[in-house]
């Protein structure tokens, strides 16, 4: 019929498990891919979906061609394709849809290809071809490793930020992490700055994971839905950081073809610069020693917010108020709240 092929749809998708690709488009200044085109990771195989209608004699078959110009066939001459047929009931009567896989292709990286399709009805008449206006390109290489910087702010929205550092703690025998003169305040938010490069399809996004696992590949494998950065900068409020244990931040770039690059890892730990409150102390000489009483314990708001008991007590003694000529601070006499008896 005269309308055969009108409204035919040809769509390009990635191989199973990769999802549908393109066209990718991002706003200016984001640093991610702005190429309006489809991308595939396989130069030999391509999945397509074709739809056409013929109310009189129905659709008997579909043909596909691939060329380096719109409507061309220099990469694949018109070829009948076979696949999974399905009637489309919500459109024009006699509408059929075919999902097929083209194999044995020899597509070159860096070349733009245009996919065309046409339908043949039950009487053998060939409809007008439809060419996908967005070109297809092949990118089989992942992006480069991410260049990553992390900034921490003590309050959300602060313009002045400081870099996260490991705590400057003085280790005492038998204790994991006494906190002595830390450098910066525990962050209420962190800002990630990520850059990468992909010479073919460009960078579509960055993915990130906070994990206790130091291995980035394993951390991503165990994360069903990693965080996603659609630009080169992202502020994360209340990051899941600990005062006692290291948190590993893993970041990788994903190109427009869906390939992920190497993982970049940063080791983060929240640092507390707020002093605990002053405890109330009583001492009594007992059996040649000293028994200490704390009617009022010390508190630390940062550690309490994190649900951790972070106050460690240090003791000194002297022959005058404030003196430490008997037991100096440097003696390292520590105890924790868990050591106290009621």
Short mmCIF file of the C-alpha atoms (twelve columns), coordinates in Angstrom:
data_MODEL
# 
_entry.id   MODEL 
# 
loop_
_atom_site.group_PDB 
_atom_site.id 
_atom_site.type_symbol 
_atom_site.label_atom_id 
_atom_site.label_alt_id 
_atom_site.label_comp_id 
_atom_site.label_asym_id 
_atom_site.label_seq_id 
_atom_site.Cartn_x 
_atom_site.Cartn_y 
_atom_site.Cartn_z 
_atom_site.pdbx_PDB_model_num 
ATOM 1   C CA . UNK A 1   0.000  0.000   0.000   1 
ATOM 2   C CA . UNK A 2   1.054  3.588   -0.472  1 
ATOM 3   C CA . UNK A 3   1.473  4.082   3.274   1 
ATOM 4   C CA . UNK A 4   3.739  1.108   3.773   1 
ATOM 5   C CA . UNK A 5   6.757  2.030   5.850   1 
ATOM 6   C CA . UNK A 6   5.400  5.383   6.903   1 
ATOM 7   C CA . UNK A 7   5.987  5.773   10.635  1 
ATOM 8   C CA . UNK A 8   8.352  2.827   10.741  1 
ATOM 9   C CA . UNK A 9   10.530 2.998   13.850  1 
ATOM 10  C CA . UNK A 10  14.085 1.707   14.010  1 
ATOM 11  C CA . UNK A 11  15.730 1.921   17.422  1 
ATOM 12  C CA . UNK A 12  19.230 0.918   18.417  1 
ATOM 13  C CA . UNK A 13  20.039 -0.707  21.739  1 
ATOM 14  C CA . UNK A 14  23.032 -2.265  23.393  1 
ATOM 15  C CA . UNK A 15  23.654 -5.957  23.937  1 
ATOM 16  C CA . UNK A 16  21.659 -7.764  26.655  1 
ATOM 17  C CA . UNK A 17  22.522 -6.496  30.112  1 
ATOM 18  C CA . UNK A 18  23.766 -3.136  28.892  1 
ATOM 19  C CA . UNK A 19  20.554 -1.153  28.580  1 
ATOM 20  C CA . UNK A 20  19.431 1.219   25.861  1 
ATOM 21  C CA . UNK A 21  21.972 3.748   24.617  1 
ATOM 22  C CA . UNK A 22  21.680 7.324   23.460  1 
ATOM 23  C CA . UNK A 23  21.221 9.826   22.439  1 
ATOM 24  C CA . UNK A 24  23.324 11.240  25.310  1 
ATOM 25  C CA . UNK A 25  23.120 14.950  25.944  1 
ATOM 26  C CA . UNK A 26  24.201 17.026  28.934  1 
ATOM 27  C CA . UNK A 27  24.174 20.728  29.688  1 
ATOM 28  C CA . UNK A 28  27.113 22.934  28.779  1 
ATOM 29  C CA . UNK A 29  29.909 23.233  31.308  1 
ATOM 30  C CA . UNK A 30  29.334 19.885  32.993  1 
ATOM 31  C CA . UNK A 31  32.352 18.230  31.406  1 
ATOM 32  C CA . UNK A 32  30.392 15.166  30.360  1 
ATOM 33  C CA . UNK A 33  29.590 13.915  26.880  1 
ATOM 34  C CA . UNK A 34  27.522 16.213  24.683  1 
ATOM 35  C CA . UNK A 35  27.585 13.953  21.616  1 
ATOM 36  C CA . UNK A 36  24.130 13.430  20.158  1 
ATOM 37  C CA . UNK A 37  24.533 9.879   18.885  1 
ATOM 38  C CA . UNK A 38  24.064 6.223   19.772  1 
ATOM 39  C CA . UNK A 39  26.951 4.152   21.066  1 
ATOM 40  C CA . UNK A 40  27.654 0.427   21.049  1 
ATOM 41  C CA . UNK A 41  30.397 -1.519  22.801  1 
ATOM 42  C CA . UNK A 42  30.493 -4.302  20.182  1 
ATOM 43  C CA . UNK A 43  31.765 -3.729  16.647  1 
ATOM 44  C CA . UNK A 44  30.385 -7.063  15.391  1 
ATOM 45  C CA . UNK A 45  26.873 -7.156  16.795  1 
ATOM 46  C CA . UNK A 46  23.890 -4.851  17.035  1 
ATOM 47  C CA . UNK A 47  20.363 -5.220  18.380  1 
ATOM 48  C CA . UNK A 48  17.553 -3.436  16.561  1 
ATOM 49  C CA . UNK A 49  13.776 -3.101  16.814  1 
ATOM 50  C CA . UNK A 50  11.657 -2.381  13.739  1 
ATOM 51  C CA . UNK A 51  7.962  -1.505  13.597  1 
ATOM 52  C CA . UNK A 52  5.715  -1.087  10.541  1 
ATOM 53  C CA . UNK A 53  2.060  -1.475  9.543   1 
ATOM 54  C CA . UNK A 54  0.098  -2.679  6.540   1 
ATOM 55  C CA . UNK A 55  -3.651 -3.026  7.164   1 
ATOM 56  C CA . UNK A 56  -4.282 -4.917  3.878   1 
ATOM 57  C CA . UNK A 57  -1.726 -7.734  3.548   1 
ATOM 58  C CA . UNK A 58  0.241  -7.334  6.812   1 
ATOM 59  C CA . UNK A 59  4.029  -7.233  7.171   1 
ATOM 60  C CA . UNK A 60  5.888  -10.250 5.826   1 
ATOM 61  C CA . UNK A 61  9.511  -9.296  6.558   1 
ATOM 62  C CA . UNK A 62  11.930 -6.513  7.389   1 
ATOM 63  C CA . UNK A 63  15.207 -5.482  5.815   1 
ATOM 64  C CA . UNK A 64  18.056 -3.503  7.357   1 
ATOM 65  C CA . UNK A 65  20.984 -1.610  5.881   1 
ATOM 66  C CA . UNK A 66  23.907 0.224   7.521   1 
ATOM 67  C CA . UNK A 67  25.960 2.943   5.888   1 
ATOM 68  C CA . UNK A 68  28.362 5.743   6.646   1 
ATOM 69  C CA . UNK A 69  25.861 8.235   5.202   1 
ATOM 70  C CA . UNK A 70  22.110 8.541   5.888   1 
ATOM 71  C CA . UNK A 71  20.359 5.858   3.831   1 
ATOM 72  C CA . UNK A 72  23.679 4.291   2.778   1 
ATOM 73  C CA . UNK A 73  24.487 0.583   2.694   1 
ATOM 74  C CA . UNK A 74  28.276 0.501   2.364   1 
ATOM 75  C CA . UNK A 75  28.644 -1.202  5.796   1 
ATOM 76  C CA . UNK A 76  25.720 -3.629  5.351   1 
ATOM 77  C CA . UNK A 77  23.650 -4.026  2.190   1 
ATOM 78  C CA . UNK A 78  19.906 -4.454  2.486   1 
ATOM 79  C CA . UNK A 79  19.475 -7.719  4.345   1 
ATOM 80  C CA . UNK A 80  16.386 -9.582  5.543   1 
ATOM 81  C CA . UNK A 81  16.537 -9.870  9.326   1 
ATOM 82  C CA . UNK A 82  14.991 -12.564 11.498  1 
ATOM 83  C CA . UNK A 83  14.079 -12.379 15.133  1 
ATOM 84  C CA . UNK A 84  11.166 -12.183 17.539  1 
ATOM 85  C CA . UNK A 85  7.856  -10.978 16.066  1 
ATOM 86  C CA . UNK A 86  5.074  -9.305  18.034  1 
ATOM 87  C CA . UNK A 87  1.754  -7.813  16.970  1 
ATOM 88  C CA . UNK A 88  1.206  -4.289  18.231  1 
ATOM 89  C CA . UNK A 89  -2.418 -3.899  19.278  1 
ATOM 90  C CA . UNK A 90  -2.377 -0.269  20.388  1 
ATOM 91  C CA . UNK A 91  -1.530 1.186   16.967  1 
ATOM 92  C CA . UNK A 92  -2.667 0.950   13.361  1 
ATOM 93  C CA . UNK A 93  -4.259 -2.426  12.421  1 
ATOM 94  C CA . UNK A 94  -1.691 -4.748  10.901  1 
ATOM 95  C CA . UNK A 95  1.193  -3.264  12.890  1 
ATOM 96  C CA . UNK A 96  4.067  -5.654  13.531  1 
ATOM 97  C CA . UNK A 97  7.252  -5.294  15.551  1 
ATOM 98  C CA . UNK A 98  10.455 -7.281  15.090  1 
ATOM 99  C CA . UNK A 99  13.334 -7.470  17.574  1 
ATOM 100 C CA . UNK A 100 16.436 -8.815  15.876  1 
ATOM 101 C CA . UNK A 101 20.183 -9.121  16.347  1 
ATOM 102 C CA . UNK A 102 22.626 -8.354  13.562  1 
ATOM 103 C CA . UNK A 103 25.880 -10.318 13.789  1 
ATOM 104 C CA . UNK A 104 29.044 -10.560 11.761  1 
ATOM 105 C CA . UNK A 105 29.353 -6.785  11.403  1 
ATOM 106 C CA . UNK A 106 32.686 -5.028  10.940  1 
ATOM 107 C CA . UNK A 107 32.058 -1.590  12.351  1 
ATOM 108 C CA . UNK A 108 35.085 0.635   12.859  1 
ATOM 109 C CA . UNK A 109 35.802 2.765   15.903  1 
ATOM 110 C CA . UNK A 110 35.571 6.460   15.100  1 
ATOM 111 C CA . UNK A 111 33.200 6.038   12.143  1 
ATOM 112 C CA . UNK A 112 29.601 7.226   12.209  1 
ATOM 113 C CA . UNK A 113 27.060 4.731   10.925  1 
ATOM 114 C CA . UNK A 114 23.414 5.224   10.014  1 
ATOM 115 C CA . UNK A 115 20.930 2.366   10.439  1 
ATOM 116 C CA . UNK A 116 18.032 2.109   7.980   1 
ATOM 117 C CA . UNK A 117 15.086 -0.257  7.880   1 
ATOM 118 C CA . UNK A 118 12.241 -1.043  5.508   1 
ATOM 119 C CA . UNK A 119 9.289  -3.411  5.482   1 
ATOM 120 C CA . UNK A 120 7.929  -5.834  2.883   1 
ATOM 121 C CA . UNK A 121 4.200  -6.632  2.889   1 
ATOM 122 C CA . UNK A 122 2.384  -9.851  2.074   1 
ATOM 123 C CA . UNK A 123 2.228  -8.954  -1.635  1 
ATOM 124 C CA . UNK A 124 5.990  -8.464  -1.818  1 
ATOM 125 C CA . UNK A 125 5.837  -4.674  -2.069  1 
ATOM 126 C CA . UNK A 126 8.751  -2.832  -0.445  1 
ATOM 127 C CA . UNK A 127 7.956  0.191   1.701   1 
ATOM 128 C CA . UNK A 128 9.855  3.429   1.947   1 
ATOM 129 C CA . UNK A 129 13.039 3.124   4.023   1 
ATOM 130 C CA . UNK A 130 13.369 4.827   7.395   1 
ATOM 131 C CA . UNK A 131 16.823 5.968   8.545   1 
ATOM 132 C CA . UNK A 132 17.616 6.737   12.174  1 
ATOM 133 C CA . UNK A 133 18.819 10.328  12.086  1 
ATOM 134 C CA . UNK A 134 21.124 9.877   15.082  1 
ATOM 135 C CA . UNK A 135 24.350 8.150   14.019  1 
ATOM 136 C CA . UNK A 136 25.751 5.043   15.656  1 
ATOM 137 C CA . UNK A 137 29.384 4.747   16.748  1 
ATOM 138 C CA . UNK A 138 31.469 2.033   18.380  1 
ATOM 139 C CA . UNK A 139 33.402 2.524   21.608  1 
ATOM 140 C CA . UNK A 140 34.955 -0.615  23.021  1 
ATOM 141 C CA . UNK A 141 37.427 1.023   25.414  1 
ATOM 142 C CA . UNK A 142 36.621 2.247   28.940  1 
ATOM 143 C CA . UNK A 143 37.381 5.791   30.096  1 
ATOM 144 C CA . UNK A 144 40.539 6.754   31.930  1 
ATOM 145 C CA . UNK A 145 40.897 6.639   35.713  1 
ATOM 146 C CA . UNK A 146 39.205 9.463   37.606  1 
ATOM 147 C CA . UNK A 147 41.198 12.402  38.912  1 
ATOM 148 C CA . UNK A 148 39.456 12.992  42.249  1 
ATOM 149 C CA . UNK A 149 39.619 15.622  44.965  1 
ATOM 150 C CA . UNK A 150 37.476 15.679  48.103  1 
ATOM 151 C CA . UNK A 151 36.641 18.751  50.152  1 
ATOM 152 C CA . UNK A 152 34.888 18.816  53.509  1 
ATOM 153 C CA . UNK A 153 32.730 21.585  54.995  1 
ATOM 154 C CA . UNK A 154 31.845 21.867  58.673  1 
ATOM 155 C CA . UNK A 155 28.395 23.179  57.803  1 
ATOM 156 C CA . UNK A 156 26.249 22.555  54.702  1 
ATOM 157 C CA . UNK A 157 26.682 25.281  52.122  1 
ATOM 158 C CA . UNK A 158 29.932 26.711  53.513  1 
ATOM 159 C CA . UNK A 159 31.982 28.364  50.793  1 
ATOM 160 C CA . UNK A 160 35.261 27.845  52.639  1 
ATOM 161 C CA . UNK A 161 36.183 24.180  52.866  1 
ATOM 162 C CA . UNK A 162 39.104 22.213  54.215  1 
ATOM 163 C CA . UNK A 163 40.592 18.981  52.968  1 
ATOM 164 C CA . UNK A 164 39.815 15.781  54.803  1 
ATOM 165 C CA . UNK A 165 42.824 14.395  56.648  1 
ATOM 166 C CA . UNK A 166 43.591 11.419  58.805  1 
ATOM 167 C CA . UNK A 167 43.279 12.302  62.516  1 
ATOM 168 C CA . UNK A 168 46.471 13.426  64.215  1 
ATOM 169 C CA . UNK A 169 46.112 11.074  67.165  1 
ATOM 170 C CA . UNK A 170 48.656 10.039  69.765  1 
ATOM 171 C CA . UNK A 171 48.389 6.305   70.235  1 
ATOM 172 C CA . UNK A 172 48.525 5.028   73.789  1 
ATOM 173 C CA . UNK A 173 49.350 1.418   74.664  1 
ATOM 174 C CA . UNK A 174 46.256 -0.762  74.525  1 
ATOM 175 C CA . UNK A 175 43.951 1.844   72.985  1 
ATOM 176 C CA . UNK A 176 42.837 1.939   69.395  1 
ATOM 177 C CA . UNK A 177 42.361 5.639   68.777  1 
ATOM 178 C CA . UNK A 178 42.708 8.212   71.595  1 
ATOM 179 C CA . UNK A 179 41.826 11.594  70.117  1 
ATOM 180 C CA . UNK A 180 44.489 14.234  70.725  1 
ATOM 181 C CA . UNK A 181 44.419 17.638  68.957  1 
ATOM 182 C CA . UNK A 182 42.643 16.649  65.706  1 
ATOM 183 C CA . UNK A 183 43.149 19.030  62.796  1 
ATOM 184 C CA . UNK A 184 39.679 19.757  61.400  1 
ATOM 185 C CA . UNK A 185 36.050 19.547  62.425  1 
ATOM 186 C CA . UNK A 186 33.918 16.585  61.522  1 
ATOM 187 C CA . UNK A 187 32.349 17.353  58.090  1 
ATOM 188 C CA . UNK A 188 28.618 17.942  57.695  1 
ATOM 189 C CA . UNK A 189 29.080 17.641  53.946  1 
ATOM 190 C CA . UNK A 190 31.765 16.730  51.452  1 
ATOM 191 C CA . UNK A 191 32.165 17.894  47.871  1 
ATOM 192 C CA . UNK A 192 33.548 15.607  45.181  1 
ATOM 193 C CA . UNK A 193 35.397 16.990  42.166  1 
ATOM 194 C CA . UNK A 194 35.935 14.334  39.489  1 
ATOM 195 C CA . UNK A 195 37.415 14.486  35.996  1 
ATOM 196 C CA . UNK A 196 38.179 11.822  33.444  1 
ATOM 197 C CA . UNK A 197 38.648 11.456  29.695  1 
ATOM 198 C CA . UNK A 198 37.280 9.196   27.004  1 
ATOM 199 C CA . UNK A 199 38.399 9.990   23.440  1 
ATOM 200 C CA . UNK A 200 35.541 8.104   21.762  1 
ATOM 201 C CA . UNK A 201 32.123 8.457   23.393  1 
ATOM 202 C CA . UNK A 202 33.042 10.865  26.178  1 
ATOM 203 C CA . UNK A 203 32.149 10.757  29.859  1 
ATOM 204 C CA . UNK A 204 28.445 10.273  30.539  1 
ATOM 205 C CA . UNK A 205 28.565 10.169  34.350  1 
ATOM 206 C CA . UNK A 206 30.591 9.269   37.422  1 
ATOM 207 C CA . UNK A 207 29.577 6.531   39.864  1 
ATOM 208 C CA . UNK A 208 30.606 6.421   43.523  1 
ATOM 209 C CA . UNK A 209 30.343 4.081   46.515  1 
ATOM 210 C CA . UNK A 210 31.080 4.570   50.220  1 
ATOM 211 C CA . UNK A 211 32.264 1.241   51.569  1 
ATOM 212 C CA . UNK A 212 34.163 -0.517  54.331  1 
ATOM 213 C CA . UNK A 213 35.865 -2.553  51.601  1 
ATOM 214 C CA . UNK A 214 39.244 -1.257  50.410  1 
ATOM 215 C CA . UNK A 215 38.916 -2.997  47.017  1 
ATOM 216 C CA . UNK A 216 36.955 -0.765  44.653  1 
ATOM 217 C CA . UNK A 217 35.966 -3.480  42.181  1 
ATOM 218 C CA . UNK A 218 34.536 -5.623  44.977  1 
ATOM 219 C CA . UNK A 219 32.718 -2.635  46.493  1 
ATOM 220 C CA . UNK A 220 30.981 -1.844  43.190  1 
ATOM 221 C CA . UNK A 221 30.181 -5.519  42.608  1 
ATOM 222 C CA . UNK A 222 28.383 -5.653  45.957  1 
ATOM 223 C CA . UNK A 223 26.452 -2.413  45.408  1 
ATOM 224 C CA . UNK A 224 23.213 -2.750  43.468  1 
ATOM 225 C CA . UNK A 225 22.707 0.982   42.905  1 
ATOM 226 C CA . UNK A 226 25.863 3.099   43.254  1 
ATOM 227 C CA . UNK A 227 25.622 6.853   43.574  1 
ATOM 228 C CA . UNK A 228 25.708 8.773   40.306  1 
ATOM 229 C CA . UNK A 229 27.225 12.141  39.447  1 
ATOM 230 C CA . UNK A 230 25.808 13.752  36.312  1 
ATOM 231 C CA . UNK A 231 28.418 16.524  36.469  1 
ATOM 232 C CA . UNK A 232 32.006 16.903  37.634  1 
ATOM 233 C CA . UNK A 233 31.044 18.298  41.071  1 
ATOM 234 C CA . UNK A 234 28.705 16.853  43.691  1 
ATOM 235 C CA . UNK A 235 28.010 17.901  47.288  1 
ATOM 236 C CA . UNK A 236 27.000 15.085  49.643  1 
ATOM 237 C CA . UNK A 237 25.467 16.083  52.958  1 
ATOM 238 C CA . UNK A 238 25.984 13.929  56.064  1 
ATOM 239 C CA . UNK A 239 28.422 11.500  54.441  1 
ATOM 240 C CA . UNK A 240 28.632 8.067   56.112  1 
ATOM 241 C CA . UNK A 241 31.991 8.624   57.797  1 
ATOM 242 C CA . UNK A 242 33.246 7.249   61.106  1 
ATOM 243 C CA . UNK A 243 35.511 8.725   63.783  1 
ATOM 244 C CA . UNK A 244 37.145 5.360   64.460  1 
ATOM 245 C CA . UNK A 245 37.163 3.379   61.206  1 
ATOM 246 C CA . UNK A 246 38.293 4.309   57.724  1 
ATOM 247 C CA . UNK A 247 35.647 4.715   55.040  1 
ATOM 248 C CA . UNK A 248 36.657 4.038   51.451  1 
ATOM 249 C CA . UNK A 249 35.230 6.286   48.756  1 
ATOM 250 C CA . UNK A 250 35.402 4.568   45.353  1 
ATOM 251 C CA . UNK A 251 34.723 6.567   42.178  1 
ATOM 252 C CA . UNK A 252 34.757 5.528   38.521  1 
ATOM 253 C CA . UNK A 253 33.826 7.159   35.214  1 
ATOM 254 C CA . UNK A 254 31.256 5.680   32.824  1 
ATOM 255 C CA . UNK A 255 31.347 6.571   29.143  1 
ATOM 256 C CA . UNK A 256 28.370 7.009   26.815  1 
ATOM 257 C CA . UNK A 257 28.755 3.437   25.615  1 
ATOM 258 C CA . UNK A 258 28.173 2.217   29.173  1 
ATOM 259 C CA . UNK A 259 31.726 1.068   29.913  1 
ATOM 260 C CA . UNK A 260 33.146 1.813   33.361  1 
ATOM 261 C CA . UNK A 261 36.760 2.860   33.835  1 
ATOM 262 C CA . UNK A 262 39.255 1.991   36.577  1 
ATOM 263 C CA . UNK A 263 38.274 2.747   40.162  1 
ATOM 264 C CA . UNK A 264 39.871 5.638   42.039  1 
ATOM 265 C CA . UNK A 265 39.816 5.269   45.849  1 
ATOM 266 C CA . UNK A 266 40.165 7.774   48.657  1 
ATOM 267 C CA . UNK A 267 40.415 6.814   52.339  1 
ATOM 268 C CA . UNK A 268 38.273 9.101   54.502  1 
ATOM 269 C CA . UNK A 269 37.813 9.445   58.233  1 
ATOM 270 C CA . UNK A 270 35.793 12.045  60.081  1 
ATOM 271 C CA . UNK A 271 37.956 14.214  62.327  1 
ATOM 272 C CA . UNK A 272 36.575 15.768  65.511  1 
ATOM 273 C CA . UNK A 273 38.030 19.096  66.664  1 
ATOM 274 C CA . UNK A 274 35.336 19.942  69.226  1 
ATOM 275 C CA . UNK A 275 36.513 19.446  72.781  1 
ATOM 276 C CA . UNK A 276 34.506 17.260  75.153  1 
ATOM 277 C CA . UNK A 277 32.872 18.904  78.150  1 
ATOM 278 C CA . UNK A 278 34.768 19.072  81.454  1 
ATOM 279 C CA . UNK A 279 33.929 16.191  83.797  1 
ATOM 280 C CA . UNK A 280 33.441 16.598  87.544  1 
ATOM 281 C CA . UNK A 281 36.096 14.619  89.446  1 
ATOM 282 C CA . UNK A 282 36.399 13.488  93.059  1 
ATOM 283 C CA . UNK A 283 39.405 11.588  94.466  1 
ATOM 284 C CA . UNK A 284 39.802 9.603   97.693  1 
ATOM 285 C CA . UNK A 285 42.895 7.896   99.114  1 
ATOM 286 C CA . UNK A 286 42.148 4.192   99.582  1 
ATOM 287 C CA . UNK A 287 44.536 1.388   100.622 1 
ATOM 288 C CA . UNK A 288 47.668 3.150   99.480  1 
ATOM 289 C CA . UNK A 289 46.077 4.244   96.212  1 
ATOM 290 C CA . UNK A 290 43.558 6.703   94.868  1 
ATOM 291 C CA . UNK A 291 39.952 6.030   94.002  1 
ATOM 292 C CA . UNK A 292 38.401 8.354   91.428  1 
ATOM 293 C CA . UNK A 293 34.745 9.342   91.311  1 
ATOM 294 C CA . UNK A 294 33.111 11.089  88.342  1 
ATOM 295 C CA . UNK A 295 29.744 12.516  89.479  1 
ATOM 296 C CA . UNK A 296 29.446 14.172  86.063  1 
ATOM 297 C CA . UNK A 297 30.743 12.486  82.927  1 
ATOM 298 C CA . UNK A 298 32.149 14.242  79.918  1 
ATOM 299 C CA . UNK A 299 30.145 14.473  76.698  1 
ATOM 300 C CA . UNK A 300 31.077 15.118  73.093  1 
ATOM 301 C CA . UNK A 301 28.271 16.238  70.747  1 
ATOM 302 C CA . UNK A 302 29.974 15.068  67.544  1 
ATOM 303 C CA . UNK A 303 30.491 11.530  68.779  1 
ATOM 304 C CA . UNK A 304 27.043 11.365  70.343  1 
ATOM 305 C CA . UNK A 305 25.520 12.338  66.983  1 
ATOM 306 C CA . UNK A 306 27.298 9.428   65.356  1 
ATOM 307 C CA . UNK A 307 26.056 6.968   67.972  1 
ATOM 308 C CA . UNK A 308 29.593 6.252   69.190  1 
ATOM 309 C CA . UNK A 309 31.071 6.470   72.671  1 
ATOM 310 C CA . UNK A 310 34.199 8.444   71.937  1 
ATOM 311 C CA . UNK A 311 35.255 10.036  75.234  1 
ATOM 312 C CA . UNK A 312 38.490 8.719   76.708  1 
ATOM 313 C CA . UNK A 313 39.655 10.055  80.087  1 
ATOM 314 C CA . UNK A 314 43.250 10.920  80.888  1 
ATOM 315 C CA . UNK A 315 44.557 11.373  84.420  1 
ATOM 316 C CA . UNK A 316 47.390 13.438  85.915  1 
ATOM 317 C CA . UNK A 317 48.272 14.242  89.545  1 
ATOM 318 C CA . UNK A 318 50.402 16.776  91.316  1 
ATOM 319 C CA . UNK A 319 51.161 18.374  94.677  1 
ATOM 320 C CA . UNK A 320 49.315 21.592  93.779  1 
ATOM 321 C CA . UNK A 321 46.092 22.415  91.867  1 
ATOM 322 C CA . UNK A 322 46.765 21.899  88.157  1 
ATOM 323 C CA . UNK A 323 50.229 20.446  88.790  1 
ATOM 324 C CA . UNK A 324 51.330 17.106  87.375  1 
ATOM 325 C CA . UNK A 325 54.619 16.478  89.148  1 
ATOM 326 C CA . UNK A 326 53.404 13.138  90.548  1 
ATOM 327 C CA . UNK A 327 51.728 11.688  87.446  1 
ATOM 328 C CA . UNK A 328 52.324 13.750  84.289  1 
ATOM 329 C CA . UNK A 329 49.933 13.772  81.327  1 
ATOM 330 C CA . UNK A 330 52.689 12.143  79.307  1 
ATOM 331 C CA . UNK A 331 52.449 9.040   81.498  1 
ATOM 332 C CA . UNK A 332 49.543 7.929   79.326  1 
ATOM 333 C CA . UNK A 333 47.158 6.985   82.129  1 
ATOM 334 C CA . UNK A 334 43.872 6.488   80.253  1 
ATOM 335 C CA . UNK A 335 40.519 4.939   81.017  1 
ATOM 336 C CA . UNK A 336 37.159 4.823   79.275  1 
ATOM 337 C CA . UNK A 337 33.594 5.194   80.445  1 
ATOM 338 C CA . UNK A 338 33.153 1.433   80.077  1 
ATOM 339 C CA . UNK A 339 35.834 0.953   82.745  1 
ATOM 340 C CA . UNK A 340 33.851 2.888   85.334  1 
ATOM 341 C CA . UNK A 341 31.895 1.069   88.000  1 
ATOM 342 C CA . UNK A 342 28.520 2.303   89.183  1 
# 
